[in-house]
Coordinates of C-alpha atoms in Angstrom, one line a residue:
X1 CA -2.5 7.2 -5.4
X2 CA -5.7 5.3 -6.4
X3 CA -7.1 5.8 -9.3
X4 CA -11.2 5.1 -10.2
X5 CA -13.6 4.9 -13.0
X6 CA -17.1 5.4 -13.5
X7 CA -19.8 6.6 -16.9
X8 CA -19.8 9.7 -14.4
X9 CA -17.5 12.2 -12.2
X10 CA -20.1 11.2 -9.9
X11 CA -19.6 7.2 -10.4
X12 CA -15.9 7.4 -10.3
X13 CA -16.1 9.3 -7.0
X14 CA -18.5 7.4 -5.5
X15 CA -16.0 4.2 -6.4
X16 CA -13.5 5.4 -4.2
X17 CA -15.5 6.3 -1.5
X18 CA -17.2 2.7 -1.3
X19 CA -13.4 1.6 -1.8
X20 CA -11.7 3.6 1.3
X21 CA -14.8 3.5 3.2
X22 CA -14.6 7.0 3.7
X23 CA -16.9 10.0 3.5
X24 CA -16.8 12.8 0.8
X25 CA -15.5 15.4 4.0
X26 CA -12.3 12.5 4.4
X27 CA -10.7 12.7 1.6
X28 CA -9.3 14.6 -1.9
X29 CA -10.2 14.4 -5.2
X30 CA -8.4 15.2 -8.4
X31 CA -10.8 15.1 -11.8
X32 CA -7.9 12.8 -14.3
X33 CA -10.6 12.8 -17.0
X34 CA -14.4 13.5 -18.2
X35 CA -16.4 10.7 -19.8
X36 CA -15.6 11.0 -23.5
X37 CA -18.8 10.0 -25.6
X38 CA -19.3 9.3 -29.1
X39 CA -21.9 11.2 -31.5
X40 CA -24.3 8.4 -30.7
X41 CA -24.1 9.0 -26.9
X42 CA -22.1 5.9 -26.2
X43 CA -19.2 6.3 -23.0
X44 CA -16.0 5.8 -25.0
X45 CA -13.9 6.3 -22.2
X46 CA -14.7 6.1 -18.7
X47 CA -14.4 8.9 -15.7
X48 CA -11.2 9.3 -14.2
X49 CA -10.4 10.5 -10.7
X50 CA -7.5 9.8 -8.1
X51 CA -9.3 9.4 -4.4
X52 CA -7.2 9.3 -1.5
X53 CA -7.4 9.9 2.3
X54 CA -7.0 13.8 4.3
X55 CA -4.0 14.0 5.8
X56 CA -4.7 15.3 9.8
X57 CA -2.4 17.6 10.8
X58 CA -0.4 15.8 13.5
X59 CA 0.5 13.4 10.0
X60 CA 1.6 16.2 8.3
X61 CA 4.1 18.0 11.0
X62 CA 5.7 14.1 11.7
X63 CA 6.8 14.0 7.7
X64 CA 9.4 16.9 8.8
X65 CA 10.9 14.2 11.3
X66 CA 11.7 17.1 13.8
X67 CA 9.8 15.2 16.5
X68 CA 11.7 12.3 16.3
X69 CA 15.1 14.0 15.9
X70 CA 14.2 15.6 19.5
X71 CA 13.3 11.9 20.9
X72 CA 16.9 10.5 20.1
X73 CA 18.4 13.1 21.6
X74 CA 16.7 13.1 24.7
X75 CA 17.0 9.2 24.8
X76 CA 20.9 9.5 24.3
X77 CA 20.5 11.9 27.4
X78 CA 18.9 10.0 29.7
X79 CA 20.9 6.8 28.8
X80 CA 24.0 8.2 29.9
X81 CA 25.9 8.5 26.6
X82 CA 26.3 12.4 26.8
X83 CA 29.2 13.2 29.6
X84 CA 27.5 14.4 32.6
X85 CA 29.2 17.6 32.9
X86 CA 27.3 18.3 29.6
X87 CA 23.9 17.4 30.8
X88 CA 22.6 20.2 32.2
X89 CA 23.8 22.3 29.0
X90 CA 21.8 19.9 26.5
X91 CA 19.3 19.4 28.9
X92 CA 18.4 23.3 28.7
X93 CA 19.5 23.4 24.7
X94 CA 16.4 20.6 24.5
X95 CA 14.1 22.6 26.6
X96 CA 14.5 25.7 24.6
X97 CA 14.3 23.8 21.2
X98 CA 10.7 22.3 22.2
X99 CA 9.6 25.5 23.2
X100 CA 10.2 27.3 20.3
X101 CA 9.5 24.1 18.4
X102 CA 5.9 24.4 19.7
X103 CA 5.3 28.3 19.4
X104 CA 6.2 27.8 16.2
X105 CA 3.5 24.7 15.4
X106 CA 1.3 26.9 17.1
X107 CA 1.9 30.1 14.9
X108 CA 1.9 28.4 11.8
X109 CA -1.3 26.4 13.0
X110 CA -3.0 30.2 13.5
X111 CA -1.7 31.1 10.1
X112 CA -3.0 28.2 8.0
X113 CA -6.4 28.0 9.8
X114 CA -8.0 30.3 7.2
X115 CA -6.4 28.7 4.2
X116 CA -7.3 26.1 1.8
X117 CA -5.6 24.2 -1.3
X118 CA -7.3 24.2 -4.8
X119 CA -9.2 20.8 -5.9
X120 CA -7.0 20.8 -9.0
X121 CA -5.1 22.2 -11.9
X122 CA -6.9 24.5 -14.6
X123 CA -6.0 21.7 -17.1
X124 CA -7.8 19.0 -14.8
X125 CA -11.1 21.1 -15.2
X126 CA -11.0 21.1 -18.6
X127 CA -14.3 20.2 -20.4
X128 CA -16.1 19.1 -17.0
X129 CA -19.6 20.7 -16.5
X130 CA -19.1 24.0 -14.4
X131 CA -21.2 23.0 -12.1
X132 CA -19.1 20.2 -10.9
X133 CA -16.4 22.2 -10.8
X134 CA -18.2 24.9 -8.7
X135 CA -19.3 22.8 -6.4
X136 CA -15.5 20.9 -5.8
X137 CA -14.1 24.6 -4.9
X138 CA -17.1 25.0 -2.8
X139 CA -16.3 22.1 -1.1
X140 CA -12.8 23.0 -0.7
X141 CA -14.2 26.0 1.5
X142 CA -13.3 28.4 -1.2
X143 CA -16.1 31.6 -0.8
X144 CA -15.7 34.2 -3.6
X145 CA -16.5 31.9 -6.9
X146 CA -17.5 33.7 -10.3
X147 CA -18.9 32.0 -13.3
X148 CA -18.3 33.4 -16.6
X149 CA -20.2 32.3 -19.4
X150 CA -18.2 32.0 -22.9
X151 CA -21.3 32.2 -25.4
X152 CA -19.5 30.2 -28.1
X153 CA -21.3 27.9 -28.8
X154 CA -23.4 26.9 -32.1
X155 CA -24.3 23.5 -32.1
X156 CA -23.0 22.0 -29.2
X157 CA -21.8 18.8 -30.9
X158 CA -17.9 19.0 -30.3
X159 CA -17.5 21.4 -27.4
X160 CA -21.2 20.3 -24.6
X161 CA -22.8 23.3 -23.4
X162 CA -21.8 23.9 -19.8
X163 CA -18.2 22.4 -20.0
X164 CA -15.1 24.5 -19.0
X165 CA -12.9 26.3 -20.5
X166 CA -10.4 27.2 -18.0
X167 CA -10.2 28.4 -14.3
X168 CA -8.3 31.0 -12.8
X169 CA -6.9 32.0 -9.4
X170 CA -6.7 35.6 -8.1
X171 CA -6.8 35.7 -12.4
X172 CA -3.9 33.9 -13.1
X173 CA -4.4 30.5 -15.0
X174 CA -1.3 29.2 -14.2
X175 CA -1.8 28.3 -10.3
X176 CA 0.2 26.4 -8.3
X177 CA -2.0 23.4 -6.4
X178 CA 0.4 22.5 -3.5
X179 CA 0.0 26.2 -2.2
X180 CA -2.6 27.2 0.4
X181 CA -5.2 30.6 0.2
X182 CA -7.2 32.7 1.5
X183 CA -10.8 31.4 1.7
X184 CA -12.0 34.9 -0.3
X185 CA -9.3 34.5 -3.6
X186 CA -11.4 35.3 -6.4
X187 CA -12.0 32.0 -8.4
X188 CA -13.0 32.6 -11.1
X189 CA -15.3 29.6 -13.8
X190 CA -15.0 30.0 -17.3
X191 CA -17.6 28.0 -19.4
X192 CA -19.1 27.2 -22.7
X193 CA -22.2 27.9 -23.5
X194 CA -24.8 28.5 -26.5
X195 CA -24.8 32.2 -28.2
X196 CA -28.2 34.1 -27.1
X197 CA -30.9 34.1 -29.8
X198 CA -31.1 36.9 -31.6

């Protein structure tokens, strides 16, 4: 998967979209790493991100092969290498198989509509500005996003106002990115920021 750097979440991202040619709706983004500065403001170590290319959904059902496994066998059919007494008998076996093949697409097509993967791991998120991270769940479609402020902070030399501390899914930490929800999970921010005065 290809990775890109910039001085900024923003410049990294914007690399691999001027590399793939693509549009921020075309493709998905994992945060690698933040820009790590110095105490005199100097980038010690560039912005990390993997960029790479939405998968449509016609891709993603001809990874499981099952289309191609129905092709063979309707080829061996017609080409006469299946004994014609057994013909109509496959012939109907095939029929059957497509058509639950396709009410099955089709179900799981109405099932997933409304669902969506996370951008990325809690650990990913870690001290990027909350906002950024908002706005990549927002992006992913995701509707019911809290953030929670963590008023920590005292100087804000080690730990930057506004970076986060962790996020959670339906409050559990521990997520699993390959799986899909609901639209409405609760995703909830957690950030640094500076105690109130007193």
């Amino acid at each position: 998967m290809p990775v890109y750097n910039g001085n900024s979440i923003e410049e990294a991202i914007g690399n691999g979209l001027n590399d793939l040619q693509l549009s921020y709706d075309n493709v998905t983004i994992n945060i690698l790493s933040d820009v790590l500065e110095n105490n005199l403001g100097e980038v010690t170590r560039q912005a990390e991100v993997e960029v790479k290319k939405k998968e449509s959904k016609r891709t993603r059902y001809a990874k499981y092969g099952v289309a191609f496994g129905s092709g063979i066998l309707a080829n061996r059919l017609l080409s006469n290498k299946i004994p014609r007494s057994n013909r109509w008998g496959v012939l109907g076996f095939l029929t059957l198989f497509i058509l639950l093949l396709f009410g099955l697409v089709i179900g799981m097509d109405a099932e997933s509509t409304p669902q969506i993967q996370v951008p990325g791991s809690s650990r990913q998120f870690e001290s990027v500005n909350f906002s950024i991270v908002a706005q990549q769940f927002e992006d992913a479609g995701f509707s019911n996003i809290t953030l929670t402020p963590i008023e920590d902070l005292k100087f804000g030399i080690i730990t930057k106002d506004g970076e986060v501390e962790k996020v959670t899914v339906s409050g559990n930490e521990e997520y699993v990115i390959e799986k899909w929800y609901r639209q409405d999970v609760p995703i909830n921010i957690y950030y640094h920021t500076f105690e109130p005065e007193k």
